[in-house]
Amino acid sequence: MTPSGTTSGGAPGPAGQPAWELLLPAAGAPARRRGRALQEALREAVRSGRLAAGTRLPSTRELAADLGVSRGLVTEAYEQLTAEGYLRGERGAGTWVGGAVRAGRVGAATGTGGGGRDPVAGVPDVRVDFRVDFRPGTPDLSLFPRSAWAAAQRSVLARLPHRALGYPDPRGLPELRGALAGMLARRRGVVADPERLVVCSGVAQASTLLGFVLRARGLRTVGVEDPGSPEHGRLFASTGMETVWLPLDGEGLRPEPLAASGVRAVVVTPSHQFPSGIGWSAERRAALLDWARTVGGYVLEDDYDGDFRYDRAPVGALQGLDPERVVYAGSVSKSLAPGLRLGWMLVPEELLGEVVERKRTMDLGNPVLDQAVLAEFVTRGGYDRQLRRCQRAYRERRDALLAALAARLPGIEVSGIAAGLHVIARVPALFGPPERFLARAAEAGVALRSLEEYGTARPSDGDVRLVIGYAHLSPSAIAEGIGLLAGAVGA
Ligand SMILES: Cc1ncc(COP(=O)(O)O)c(C=O)c1O
C-alpha cells in the first residue's frame, strides 16, 4: 500500500479495496466490544504490514463516518495506538502509521541482544524503539561464539575436498546427521537414527515440510495449542492446512477436546509449552501418544528451547516414547542464533521418503558449508560449551527478572517451570485494566506482550497476564525495565 494522503476510503489495499475496509468487521462488532475490536484490527493491520509505515490515516471524523461508528471510538483508538507506538500523531497535521515504528527494523533494546524475529508480528516484522523490550522469542545474540565459529569455518574450508561443494544429500551432510543424532540422543533422549534425521532450516521449515506431506496424504486440519505460537498456525496454513485451536490446561492438551476435534495431526511444545510455560505432565504425554496411535495420527514436537532447564535436568523429548508417531523438530535458533537458519527433524519411517522428497524439491538441501561448520562445532564440543554458557546466562537473567518483579510489583505471580527464555507473570487487577497497563508500559518505553495475544482465552478477572522474554536482556536492563514498568503503573 502506498502512503495515503487521501481521506475517505483511503488508499486501495492489496486486493484493490479501500484500505479502511479491513476495519469494517471490527466496526460491526457489538457496541460493548466495538472500541476494543477497532483497536485490535488497527493494531493487526499495522503489525501485518497491511497498513504500511508512513501511511496517513484519515481524520477521526472521516474514518468514523466511513465506518459508521462514533468519532469518540476512533479518537480513542488513535490515542491508544499512538501511546503504544503504532501510530504517530502531530497536532493539527494528522496521524500516520509509524511514529517510532519502522518496518523491518530490529528494535534497539537496552542491554544485550534485543530485536530479532517477533513470533507474533510475523516476518518481516514491525518494531518499535523501546527502552527495554521484554517481548519473547530471541536469545542473546551477543553470546554467539564468534571466534569458535570462525575457527570451525577455517578448519572446514581447509579440509573439505572440492567434490563436497556439489549438491548435498537433501537429508543433510552425513557427518552433520551423525553428530546431531549423537547429541540429540544424549541431550534430549530422542531415538536418533541418523538415517531418519533430516537437516532443515529450523522448526519453521520442519513444520512446512510436514504440512505439505500430510496435506498430500489428504489431511486438511492440524491442531495447535491454545494458547500457542502463532507461527505454528501460519506455517501450516501456508501448506494448505487449516488450524484448529486445542485447549490446554495446567498439564498439557486436554484429551477430550483433542479427541472430539477430528484432527489427525497436532503440533505441540511439551518440554516447555509456548507461551504458557508449563511442562506437560507424564499422563498427558502418554494420552497424546495413545490418541496418535488410535487415530493413526502424527505429533509434531517443537522442541524449541528444550535444552534450557534451571531447576533440574531437562525432561526428555516426547519423541523418545514413540518415534513412529512423533516428528521431532529443533534448531540452533535459541542456542546459537536464529539467523543461522539451521535445524533438524527426526522423521517416522513411514513419512521419511515423502519428507526428504519435499525437502529436495523445496531447496535441494541446506548450504554445505554451514552444515559442515555445525558438524565440526558439535563434534568438537563447541555446541555443548555454548549450551552451558547460555544456560548460565539465562538462569541468571531469569533470577534477576523474578527478583525485580517481586521487589517492584508486589502481588505478581510468576508461573511455569524454570526453563527456557520466558516466563508468564500474572499482574493483579489493582494495577489497572489490561489495556491501560500495557499502554502505560509502552509510554514508559517498555515493550510487553500479553498472553491474550497467543490464544482465544479472554479472562474477565481484570488481571494482566504477561509473556516476558528475558534471555536477550542483561540483568541490569531487566531491572531497569521492571523499574520503568512499576513507575508507569504506579506500583
Ligand atoms: C514456539 C517456537 N517454536 C519455534 C521457533 C523457532 O523456529 P526456528 O527453529 O525455525 O527458528 C520459535 C521462535 O521464536 C518459537 O517461538
Short mmCIF file of N, CA and C in Angstrom, two decimals, residues 20-30 33-34 37-38 41 50 67 69:
data_model
loop_
_atom_site.label_atom_id
_atom_site.label_comp_id
_atom_site.label_asym_id
_atom_site.label_seq_id
_atom_site.Cartn_x
_atom_site.Cartn_y
_atom_site.Cartn_z
N TRP A 20 -9.41 1.09 4.32
CA TRP A 20 -10.12 1.09 5.61
C TRP A 20 -11.18 0.02 5.71
N GLU A 21 -11.44 -0.65 4.56
CA GLU A 21 -12.43 -1.73 4.62
C GLU A 21 -12.01 -2.83 5.55
N LEU A 22 -10.71 -2.95 5.76
CA LEU A 22 -10.27 -4.01 6.64
C LEU A 22 -10.70 -3.75 8.09
N LEU A 23 -11.14 -2.53 8.35
CA LEU A 23 -11.61 -2.22 9.71
C LEU A 23 -13.12 -2.44 9.86
N LEU A 24 -13.79 -2.70 8.72
CA LEU A 24 -15.26 -2.78 8.78
C LEU A 24 -15.78 -3.89 9.71
N PRO A 25 -15.17 -5.11 9.66
CA PRO A 25 -15.70 -6.14 10.57
C PRO A 25 -15.65 -5.68 12.02
N ALA A 26 -14.59 -4.97 12.40
CA ALA A 26 -14.50 -4.50 13.79
C ALA A 26 -15.58 -3.48 14.08
N ALA A 27 -15.86 -2.64 13.07
CA ALA A 27 -16.89 -1.62 13.28
C ALA A 27 -18.26 -2.25 13.47
N GLY A 28 -18.39 -3.49 12.98
CA GLY A 28 -19.68 -4.17 13.12
C GLY A 28 -19.79 -4.99 14.40
N ALA A 29 -18.76 -4.93 15.24
CA ALA A 29 -18.79 -5.71 16.49
C ALA A 29 -19.87 -5.15 17.41
N PRO A 30 -20.35 -5.97 18.34
CA PRO A 30 -21.35 -5.46 19.29
C PRO A 30 -20.83 -4.21 20.00
N ARG A 33 -18.07 -4.19 22.61
CA ARG A 33 -16.71 -4.60 22.24
C ARG A 33 -16.13 -3.75 21.12
N ARG A 34 -16.93 -2.82 20.60
CA ARG A 34 -16.55 -2.20 19.33
C ARG A 34 -15.22 -1.43 19.42
N ALA A 37 -12.39 -3.84 19.56
CA ALA A 37 -12.24 -4.55 18.28
C ALA A 37 -11.58 -3.64 17.25
N LEU A 38 -11.96 -2.39 17.27
CA LEU A 38 -11.38 -1.43 16.32
C LEU A 38 -9.87 -1.27 16.59
N ALA A 41 -8.09 -4.42 15.42
CA ALA A 41 -8.00 -4.53 13.96
C ALA A 41 -6.94 -3.56 13.41
N ARG A 50 -0.30 -4.50 6.47
CA ARG A 50 -1.37 -4.11 5.54
C ARG A 50 -1.54 -2.60 5.56
N LEU A 67 -16.80 4.31 8.61
CA LEU A 67 -17.05 3.03 9.29
C LEU A 67 -18.42 2.99 9.96
N VAL A 69 -19.17 4.50 12.83
CA VAL A 69 -19.02 4.41 14.29
C VAL A 69 -18.89 5.83 14.84
#
